[in-house]
Coordinates of C-alpha atoms and ligand atoms in Angstrom, one line a residue:
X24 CA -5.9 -18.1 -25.1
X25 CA -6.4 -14.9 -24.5
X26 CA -6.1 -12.8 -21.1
X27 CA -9.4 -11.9 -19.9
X28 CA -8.2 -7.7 -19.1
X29 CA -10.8 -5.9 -17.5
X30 CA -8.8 -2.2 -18.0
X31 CA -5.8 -1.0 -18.8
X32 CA -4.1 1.9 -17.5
X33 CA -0.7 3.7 -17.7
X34 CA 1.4 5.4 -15.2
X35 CA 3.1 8.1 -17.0
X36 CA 6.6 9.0 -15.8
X37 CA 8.6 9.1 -19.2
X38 CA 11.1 6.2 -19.5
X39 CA 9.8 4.7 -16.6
X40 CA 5.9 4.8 -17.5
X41 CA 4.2 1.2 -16.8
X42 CA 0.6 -0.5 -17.1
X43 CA -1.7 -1.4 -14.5
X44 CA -3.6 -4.3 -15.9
X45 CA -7.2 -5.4 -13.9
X46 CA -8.9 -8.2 -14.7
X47 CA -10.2 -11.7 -13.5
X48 CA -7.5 -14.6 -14.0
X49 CA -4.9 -12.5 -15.0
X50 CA -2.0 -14.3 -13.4
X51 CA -2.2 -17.7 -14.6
X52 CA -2.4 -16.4 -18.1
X53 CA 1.0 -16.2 -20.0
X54 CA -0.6 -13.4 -22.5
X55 CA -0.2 -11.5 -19.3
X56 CA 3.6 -11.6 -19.2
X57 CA 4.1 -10.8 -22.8
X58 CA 6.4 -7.8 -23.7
X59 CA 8.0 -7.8 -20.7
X60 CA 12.5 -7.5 -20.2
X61 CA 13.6 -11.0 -22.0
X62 CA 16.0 -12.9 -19.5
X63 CA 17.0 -16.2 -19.2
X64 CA 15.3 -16.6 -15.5
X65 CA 12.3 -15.4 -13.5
X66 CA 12.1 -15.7 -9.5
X67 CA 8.4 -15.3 -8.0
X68 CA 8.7 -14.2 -3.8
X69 CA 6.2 -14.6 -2.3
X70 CA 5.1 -16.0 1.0
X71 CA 3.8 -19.0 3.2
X72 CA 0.1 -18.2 2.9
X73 CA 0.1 -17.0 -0.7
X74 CA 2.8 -19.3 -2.9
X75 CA 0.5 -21.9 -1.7
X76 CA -2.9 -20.7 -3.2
X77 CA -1.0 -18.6 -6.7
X78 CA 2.6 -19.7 -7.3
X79 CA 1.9 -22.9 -8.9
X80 CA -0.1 -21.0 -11.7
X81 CA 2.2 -18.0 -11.9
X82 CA 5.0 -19.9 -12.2
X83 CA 3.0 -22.1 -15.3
X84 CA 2.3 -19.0 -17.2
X85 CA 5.8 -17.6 -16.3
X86 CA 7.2 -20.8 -17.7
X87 CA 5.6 -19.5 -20.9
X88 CA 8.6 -16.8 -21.3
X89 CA 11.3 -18.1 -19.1
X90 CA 13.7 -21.0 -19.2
X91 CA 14.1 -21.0 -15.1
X92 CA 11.2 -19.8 -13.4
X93 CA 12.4 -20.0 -9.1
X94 CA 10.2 -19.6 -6.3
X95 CA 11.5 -18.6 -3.1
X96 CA 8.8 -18.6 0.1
X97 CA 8.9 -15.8 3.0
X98 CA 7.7 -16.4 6.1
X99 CA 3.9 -14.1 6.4
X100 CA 4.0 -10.8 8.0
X101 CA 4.7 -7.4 8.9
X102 CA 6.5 -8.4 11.5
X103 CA 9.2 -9.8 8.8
X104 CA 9.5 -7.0 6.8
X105 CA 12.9 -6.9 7.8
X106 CA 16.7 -7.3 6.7
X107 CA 16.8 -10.2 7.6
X108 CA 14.2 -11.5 5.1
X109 CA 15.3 -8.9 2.5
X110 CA 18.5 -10.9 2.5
X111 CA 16.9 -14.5 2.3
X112 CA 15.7 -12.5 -1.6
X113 CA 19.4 -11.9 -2.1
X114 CA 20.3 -15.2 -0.9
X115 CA 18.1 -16.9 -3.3
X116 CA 19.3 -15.0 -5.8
X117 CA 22.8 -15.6 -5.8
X118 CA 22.4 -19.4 -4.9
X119 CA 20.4 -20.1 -8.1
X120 CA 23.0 -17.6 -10.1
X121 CA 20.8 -15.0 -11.2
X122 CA 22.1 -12.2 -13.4
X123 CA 21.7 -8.4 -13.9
X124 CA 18.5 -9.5 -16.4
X125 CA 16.6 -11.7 -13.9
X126 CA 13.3 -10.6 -13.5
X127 CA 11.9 -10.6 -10.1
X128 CA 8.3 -11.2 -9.4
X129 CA 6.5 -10.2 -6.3
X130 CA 3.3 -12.0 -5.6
X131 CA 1.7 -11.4 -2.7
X132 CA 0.5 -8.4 -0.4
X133 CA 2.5 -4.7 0.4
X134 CA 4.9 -6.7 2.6
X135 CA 6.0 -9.1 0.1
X136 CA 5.9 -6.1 -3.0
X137 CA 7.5 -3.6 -0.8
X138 CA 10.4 -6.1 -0.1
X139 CA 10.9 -7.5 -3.3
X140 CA 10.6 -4.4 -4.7
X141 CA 13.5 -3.0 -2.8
X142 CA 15.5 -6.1 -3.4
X143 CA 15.3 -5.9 -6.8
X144 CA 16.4 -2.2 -6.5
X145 CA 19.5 -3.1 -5.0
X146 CA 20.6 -6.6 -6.6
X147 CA 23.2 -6.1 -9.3
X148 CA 22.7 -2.1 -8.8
X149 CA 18.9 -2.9 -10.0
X150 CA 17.2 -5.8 -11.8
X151 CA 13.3 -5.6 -13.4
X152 CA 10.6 -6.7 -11.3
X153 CA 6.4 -7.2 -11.7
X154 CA 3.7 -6.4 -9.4
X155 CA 1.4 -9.4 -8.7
X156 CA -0.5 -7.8 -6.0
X157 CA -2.9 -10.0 -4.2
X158 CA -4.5 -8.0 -1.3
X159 CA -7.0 -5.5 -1.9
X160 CA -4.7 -2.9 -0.4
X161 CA -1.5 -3.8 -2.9
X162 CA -3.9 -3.5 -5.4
X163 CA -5.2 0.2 -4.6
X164 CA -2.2 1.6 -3.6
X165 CA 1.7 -0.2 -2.1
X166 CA 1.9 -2.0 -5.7
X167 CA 1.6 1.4 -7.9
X168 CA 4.2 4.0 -7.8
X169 CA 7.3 2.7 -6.9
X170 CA 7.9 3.1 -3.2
X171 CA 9.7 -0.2 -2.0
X172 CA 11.5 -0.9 1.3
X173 CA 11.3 -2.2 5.0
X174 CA 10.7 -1.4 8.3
X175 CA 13.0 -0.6 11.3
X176 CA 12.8 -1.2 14.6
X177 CA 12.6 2.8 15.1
X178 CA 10.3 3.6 12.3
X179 CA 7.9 2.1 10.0
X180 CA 9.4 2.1 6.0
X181 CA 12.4 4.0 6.7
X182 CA 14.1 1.9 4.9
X183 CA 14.3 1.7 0.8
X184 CA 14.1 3.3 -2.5
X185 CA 11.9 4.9 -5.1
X186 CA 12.3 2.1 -8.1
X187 CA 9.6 1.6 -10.6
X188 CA 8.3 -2.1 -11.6
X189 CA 7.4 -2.9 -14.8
X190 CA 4.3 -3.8 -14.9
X191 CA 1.7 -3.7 -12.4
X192 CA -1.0 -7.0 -12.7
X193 CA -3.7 -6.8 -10.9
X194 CA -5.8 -10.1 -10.4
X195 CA -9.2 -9.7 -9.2
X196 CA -10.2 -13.2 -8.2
X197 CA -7.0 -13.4 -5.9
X198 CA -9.3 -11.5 -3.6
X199 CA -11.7 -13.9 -3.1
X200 CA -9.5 -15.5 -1.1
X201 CA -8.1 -13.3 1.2
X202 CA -9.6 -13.1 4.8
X203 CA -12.4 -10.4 5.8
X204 CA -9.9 -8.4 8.3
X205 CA -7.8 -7.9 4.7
X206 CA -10.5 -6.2 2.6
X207 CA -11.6 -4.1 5.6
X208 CA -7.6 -2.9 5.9
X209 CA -7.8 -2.2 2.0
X210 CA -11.3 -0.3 2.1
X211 CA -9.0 1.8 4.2
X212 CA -6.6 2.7 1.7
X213 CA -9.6 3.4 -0.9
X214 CA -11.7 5.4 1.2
X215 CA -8.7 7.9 1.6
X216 CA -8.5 8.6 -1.9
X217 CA -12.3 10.5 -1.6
X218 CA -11.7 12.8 0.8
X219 CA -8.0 13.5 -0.9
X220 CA -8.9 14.0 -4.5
X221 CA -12.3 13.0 -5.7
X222 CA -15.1 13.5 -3.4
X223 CA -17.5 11.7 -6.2
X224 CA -15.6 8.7 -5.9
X225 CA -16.3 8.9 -1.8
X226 CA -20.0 8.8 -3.0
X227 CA -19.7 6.2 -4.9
X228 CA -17.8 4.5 -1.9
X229 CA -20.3 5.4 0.3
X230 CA -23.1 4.2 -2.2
X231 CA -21.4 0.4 -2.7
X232 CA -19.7 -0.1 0.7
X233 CA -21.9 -2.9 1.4
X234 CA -21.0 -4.8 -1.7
X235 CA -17.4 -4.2 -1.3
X236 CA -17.0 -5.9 2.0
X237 CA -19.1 -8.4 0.8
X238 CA -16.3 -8.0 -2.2
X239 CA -18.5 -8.0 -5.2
X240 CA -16.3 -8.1 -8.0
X241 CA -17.8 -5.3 -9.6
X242 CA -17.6 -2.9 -7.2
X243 CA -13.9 -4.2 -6.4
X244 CA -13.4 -3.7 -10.1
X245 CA -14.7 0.0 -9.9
X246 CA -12.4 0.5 -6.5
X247 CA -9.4 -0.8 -7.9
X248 CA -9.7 1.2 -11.2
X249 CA -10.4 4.5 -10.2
X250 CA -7.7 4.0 -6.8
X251 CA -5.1 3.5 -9.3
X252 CA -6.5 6.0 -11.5
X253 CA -5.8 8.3 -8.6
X254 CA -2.6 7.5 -7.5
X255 CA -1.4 7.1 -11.1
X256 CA -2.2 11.1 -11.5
X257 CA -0.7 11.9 -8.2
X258 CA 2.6 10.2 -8.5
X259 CA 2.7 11.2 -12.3
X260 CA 3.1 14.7 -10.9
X261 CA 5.4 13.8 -8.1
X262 CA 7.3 10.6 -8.2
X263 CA 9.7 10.9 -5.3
X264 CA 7.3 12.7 -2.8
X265 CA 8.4 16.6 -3.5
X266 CA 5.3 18.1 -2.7
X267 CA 1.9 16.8 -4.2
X268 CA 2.2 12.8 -3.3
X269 CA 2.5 13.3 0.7
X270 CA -1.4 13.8 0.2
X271 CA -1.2 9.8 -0.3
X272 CA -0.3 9.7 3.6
X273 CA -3.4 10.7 4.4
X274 CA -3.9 8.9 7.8
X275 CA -0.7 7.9 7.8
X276 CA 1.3 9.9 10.6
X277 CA -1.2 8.6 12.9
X278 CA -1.6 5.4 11.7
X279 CA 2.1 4.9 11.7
X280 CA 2.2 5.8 15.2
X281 CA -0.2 3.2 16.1
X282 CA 1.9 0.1 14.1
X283 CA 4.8 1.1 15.6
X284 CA 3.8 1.7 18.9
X285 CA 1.8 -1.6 19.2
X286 CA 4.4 -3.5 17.3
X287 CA 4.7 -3.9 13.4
X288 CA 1.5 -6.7 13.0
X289 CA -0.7 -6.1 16.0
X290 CA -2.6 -4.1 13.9
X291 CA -2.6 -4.1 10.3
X292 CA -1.2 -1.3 8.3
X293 CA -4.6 -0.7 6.7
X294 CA -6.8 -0.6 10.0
X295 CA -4.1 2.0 11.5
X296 CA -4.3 4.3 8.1
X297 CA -8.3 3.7 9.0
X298 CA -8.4 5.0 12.7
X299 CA -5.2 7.2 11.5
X300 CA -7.5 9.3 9.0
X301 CA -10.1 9.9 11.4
X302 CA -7.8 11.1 13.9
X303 CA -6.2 13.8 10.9
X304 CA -9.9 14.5 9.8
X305 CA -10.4 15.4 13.5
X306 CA -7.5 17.9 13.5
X307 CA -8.8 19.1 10.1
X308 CA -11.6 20.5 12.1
X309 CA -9.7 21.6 15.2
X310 CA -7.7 23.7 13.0
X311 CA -11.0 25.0 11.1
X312 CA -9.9 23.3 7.8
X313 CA -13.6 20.8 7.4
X314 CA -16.5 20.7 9.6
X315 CA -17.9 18.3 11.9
X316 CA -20.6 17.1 9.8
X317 CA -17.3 16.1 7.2
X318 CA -15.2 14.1 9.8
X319 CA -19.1 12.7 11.0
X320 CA -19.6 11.2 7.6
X321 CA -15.9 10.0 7.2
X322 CA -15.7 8.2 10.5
X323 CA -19.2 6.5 9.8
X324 CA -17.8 5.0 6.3
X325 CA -14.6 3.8 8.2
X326 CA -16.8 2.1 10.8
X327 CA -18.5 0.7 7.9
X328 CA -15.8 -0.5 6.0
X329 CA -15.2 -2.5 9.3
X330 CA -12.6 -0.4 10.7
X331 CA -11.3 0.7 13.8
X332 CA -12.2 4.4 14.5
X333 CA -10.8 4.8 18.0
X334 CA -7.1 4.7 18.5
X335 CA -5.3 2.0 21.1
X336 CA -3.9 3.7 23.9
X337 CA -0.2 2.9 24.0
X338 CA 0.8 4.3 27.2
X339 CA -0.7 4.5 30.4
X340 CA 0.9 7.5 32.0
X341 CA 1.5 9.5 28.9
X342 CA -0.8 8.0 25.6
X343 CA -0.6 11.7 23.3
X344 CA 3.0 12.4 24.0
X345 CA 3.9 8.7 22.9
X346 CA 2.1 9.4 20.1
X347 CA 3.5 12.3 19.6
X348 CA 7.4 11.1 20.0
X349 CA 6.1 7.9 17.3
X350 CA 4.9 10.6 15.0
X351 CA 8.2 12.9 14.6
X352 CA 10.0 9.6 13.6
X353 CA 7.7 9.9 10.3
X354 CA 9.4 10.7 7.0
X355 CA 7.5 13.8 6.4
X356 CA 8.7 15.5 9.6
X357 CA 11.7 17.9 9.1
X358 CA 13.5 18.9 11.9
X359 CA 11.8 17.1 14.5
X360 CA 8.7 19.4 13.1
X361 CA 5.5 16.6 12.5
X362 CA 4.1 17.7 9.2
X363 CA 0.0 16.7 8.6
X364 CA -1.8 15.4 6.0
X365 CA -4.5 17.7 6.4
X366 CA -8.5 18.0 4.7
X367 CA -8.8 21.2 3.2
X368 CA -12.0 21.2 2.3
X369 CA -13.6 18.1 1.0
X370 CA -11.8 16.5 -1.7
X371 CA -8.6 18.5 -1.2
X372 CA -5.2 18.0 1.1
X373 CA -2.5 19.9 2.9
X374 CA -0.1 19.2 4.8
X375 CA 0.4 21.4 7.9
X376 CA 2.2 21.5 11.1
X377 CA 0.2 21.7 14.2
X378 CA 0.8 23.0 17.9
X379 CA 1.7 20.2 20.0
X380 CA -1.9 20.9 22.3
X381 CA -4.0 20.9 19.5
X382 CA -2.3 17.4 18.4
X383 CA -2.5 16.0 22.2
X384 CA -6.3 17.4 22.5
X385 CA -7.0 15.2 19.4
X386 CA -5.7 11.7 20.2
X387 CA -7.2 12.1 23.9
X388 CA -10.3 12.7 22.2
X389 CA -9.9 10.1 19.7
X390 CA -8.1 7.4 22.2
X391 CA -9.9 4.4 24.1
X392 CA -9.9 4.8 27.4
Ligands
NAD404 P1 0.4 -8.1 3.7 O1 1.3 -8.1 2.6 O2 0.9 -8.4 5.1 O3 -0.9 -9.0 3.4 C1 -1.9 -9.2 4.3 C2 -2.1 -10.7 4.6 O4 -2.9 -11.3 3.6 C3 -0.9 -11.5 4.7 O5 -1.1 -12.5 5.7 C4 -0.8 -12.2 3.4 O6 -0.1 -13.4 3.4 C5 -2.3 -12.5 3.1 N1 -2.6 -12.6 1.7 C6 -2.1 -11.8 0.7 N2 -2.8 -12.1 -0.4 C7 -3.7 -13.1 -0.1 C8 -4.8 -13.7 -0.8 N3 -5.1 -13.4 -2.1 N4 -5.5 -14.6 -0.2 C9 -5.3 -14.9 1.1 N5 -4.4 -14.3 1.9 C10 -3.6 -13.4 1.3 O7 -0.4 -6.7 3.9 P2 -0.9 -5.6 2.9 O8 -2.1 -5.0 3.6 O9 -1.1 -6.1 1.6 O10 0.2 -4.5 2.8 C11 0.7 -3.8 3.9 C12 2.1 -3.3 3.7 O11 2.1 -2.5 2.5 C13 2.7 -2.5 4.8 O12 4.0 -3.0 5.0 C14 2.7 -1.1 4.3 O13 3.8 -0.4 4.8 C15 2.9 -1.4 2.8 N6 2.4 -0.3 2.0 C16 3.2 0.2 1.0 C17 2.8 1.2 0.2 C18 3.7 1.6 -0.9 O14 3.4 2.7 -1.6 N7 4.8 0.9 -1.2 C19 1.5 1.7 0.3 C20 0.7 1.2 1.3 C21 1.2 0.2 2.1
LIG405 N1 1.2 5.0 -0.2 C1 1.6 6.4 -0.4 C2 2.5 6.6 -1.6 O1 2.6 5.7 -2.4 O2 3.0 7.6 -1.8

C-alpha cells in the first residue's frame, strides 16, 4: 500500500540534508521507512503515554525493514529529561547488543526527540536516528533541525549536541489525540514563526486560529507545512546557531526563565515560549523597535491560542531580578551579558542586549501580581 504523503520537504545542509514528510497515517505505513540506513535492528523510545497509543503500529511497519525492532518506554515528562533517563536509552541499547548501524527511533513529543536524539549522538560516537514527532510542537519546530539534548538542574537544554536525523515523519492524525493544553503549547511555537519571518503566515494564523485549536486537520496541515518551511530556511542558513537561527528563540529567554524558575514541567515549554514572546514583544516596544498596536495584536493571538500572557511571579521579594539571574543562564548570553530576541519591525528579528531597568520595567509590567 501506499503511504498517504500530504508534502514533502527537504532540509538542505549538504551531506546532512533530510525530508520532512506530512501526512495522515504516516507511521504505521512501512512505505514510510523505505530508503532509510539498512541495519540489522531498530529501537523505537518513546514514553508511558505515547508507546501505548503508536508503538505497536510503528514497530509493525518498522518490522517491514528490520529483523529486531526493540521498544524501550520512558517515564512522561519534562521533568525526566534528564541523565538519568538519557542513560536508561544507553542501557537498552547495550542490553539488547546494538551496534554502530542501529537505528534509533524517537516517537513521541520534544522531550522524548530531544533525548533520543542526543543519545543517538553519542552511542558508538553516533548512530542514525528518525523523527516520529507526535505533538504539535515536535512537529513545527524541536523535531527539525538537529538540536538534541537535556536539561540541568541550572539551566534548561544546556546539555547536548547539534546531530541531524534522517528523516523527519510527521503524522498528522497522532494529534488527534493529544490533550488540548498540548496544541495550545504548540500554537505557541507556530505563532512565533509570524512575527520572526513571515508576517502573511501570522495572518493566516490569525485568520484560522479557531480551527486550529479545534485542530482541523487542514489548517494543522497548513501550520505544520509552512513552520517547517520556515525553520528549514533558517537553519539551512545557520545550522549550529552562528547568527541567523537565534531568531528561533524568539520568546525563549523569557520563557526559559519561567520553566526553570517554576520547575522543569509546572509549565509547559510551549505556554512559557507563549507568555515569553509577549514579554520580548513588550521590550520590542520599550526599546522603540514595534509599536503598541504590534505587541496588542500578538498578545491577543496568544490569548487566543489559549495561552498564558502574563508571567508567574517567581519571587516574592525580588520577581525581575530572579528573572533576570534565570535569564543570563541562557545559551545566548555571553559573558553574563543577556542577549534578546528582539521584533524589528513586523516580520523581522534581532537580537539585542538591554539595560537591566528596561528588562526589570518589562516583567513588572508583564508579571501577575
Ligand atoms: P512533551 O514531549 O513533554 O510532550 C507533551 C505531552 O504530550 C507529554 O505528556 C507526551 O507524553 C504527550 N504526548 C505526546 N504525543 C502525544 C499524542 N499524540 N497523544 C497524546 N499525548 C501525547 O513536550 P513537547 O511540547 O512536545 O516538547 C517540549 C520539549 O521540546 C522541551 O523539552 C523543549 O525544550 C523541547 N524543544 C526542543 C526544540 C529543539 O529544537 N530541539 C525546540 C523546541 C522545543
Ligand atoms: N527551537 C529553536 C531552534 O531549533 O533553533
Amino acid at each position: 500500500m501506499t503511504s498517504p504523503l500530504l508534502h514533502s520537504l527537504t532540509i538542505a545542509l549538504g551531506e546532512r540534508s533530510y525530508p520532512i514528510q506530512i501526512g495522515s497515517g504516516l507511521l504505521s505505513h512501512a512505505d514510510s521507512f523505505a530508503g532509510l540506513p539498512t541495519a540489522s535492528a531498530a529501537l523505537i523510545v518513546s514514553n508511558s503515554t505515547v508507546a501505548p497509543l503508536y508503538a505497536q503500529a510503528l514497530q509493525g511497519a518498522l518490522r517491514q525493514h528490520y529483523g529486531q525492532v526493540y521498544l524501550l518506554v520512558l517515564p512522561d515528562g519534562e521533568a525526566h529529561k534528564d541523565w538519568q533517563t538519557l542513560n536508561l536509552i544507553f542501557d537498552a541499547l547495550l542490553q539488547n547488543g546494538c551496534d554502530r548501524k542501529t537505528v534509533l527511533f524517537a516517537l513521541g513529543g520534544g522531550v522524548v526527540g530531544d533525548m533520543t536524539g542526543f543519545a543517538a549522538a553519542s552511542y558508538m560516537r553516533g548512530v542514525p536516528f528518525v523523527q516520529v514527532p507526535t505533538t504539535l510542537l515536535a512537529q513545527v519546530d524541536s523535531s527539525v533541525g538537529g538540536k538534541t539534548g537535556i536539561n540541568h538542574p541550572l539551566g534548561k537544554n544546556m546539555v547536548g549536541a547539534f546531530y541531524q536525523p534522517q528523516r523527519v515523519l510527521c503524522d498528522l492524525d497522532t494529534l488527534q489525540t493529544l490533550p488540548a493544553r498540548e496544541i495550545s503549547a504548540g500554537l505557541a511555537e507556530v505563532i512565533k514563526y509570524g512575527p520572526i519571518a513571515d508576517m502573511a503566515f501570522l495572518d493566516w494564523i490569525e485568520a484560522h486560529i479557531t480551527e486550529l485549536v479545534a485542530r482541523d486537520v487542514h489548517a494543522l496541515a497548513h501550520a505544520v507545512r509552512r513552520s517547517c518551511e520556515i525553520k528549514a530556511q533558517v537553519v539551512s542558513q545557520d545550522e549550529r546557531e552562528g547568527g541567523l537561527r537565534a531568531i528561533l528563540n524568539f520568546g525563549h529567554t523569557f520563557g526559559h526563565a519561567i520553566e526553570a524558575g517554576l520547575g522543569y514541567g509546572d509549565w509547559l515549554h510551549g505556554e512559557a515560549v507563549g507568555c515569553g514572546m509577549v514579554m520580548a514583544a513588550q521590550l520590542s516596544q520599550a526599546m522603540g523597535l514595534v509599536d503598541q498596536a504590534f505587541v496588542q495584536r500578538l498578545t491577543r493571538l496568544i490569548g487566543a491560542a489559549g495561552l498564558p500572557v502574563r508571567g508567574p511571579v517567581l519571587d516574592a521579594v525580588d520577581n525581575a531580578g530572579r528573572y533576570l539571574d534565570l535569564m543570563r543562564v541562557d545559551k545566548k548570553a555571553e559573558a553574563g551579558t543577556i542577549r534578546f530576541v528582539l521584533i524589528d519591525g513586523p516580520g523581522r528579528a534581532c537580537m539585542r542586549g538591554a539595560e537591566d531597568a528596561l528588562v526589570r520595567a518589562v516583567i513588572d509590567r508583564c508579571c501577575a501580581a
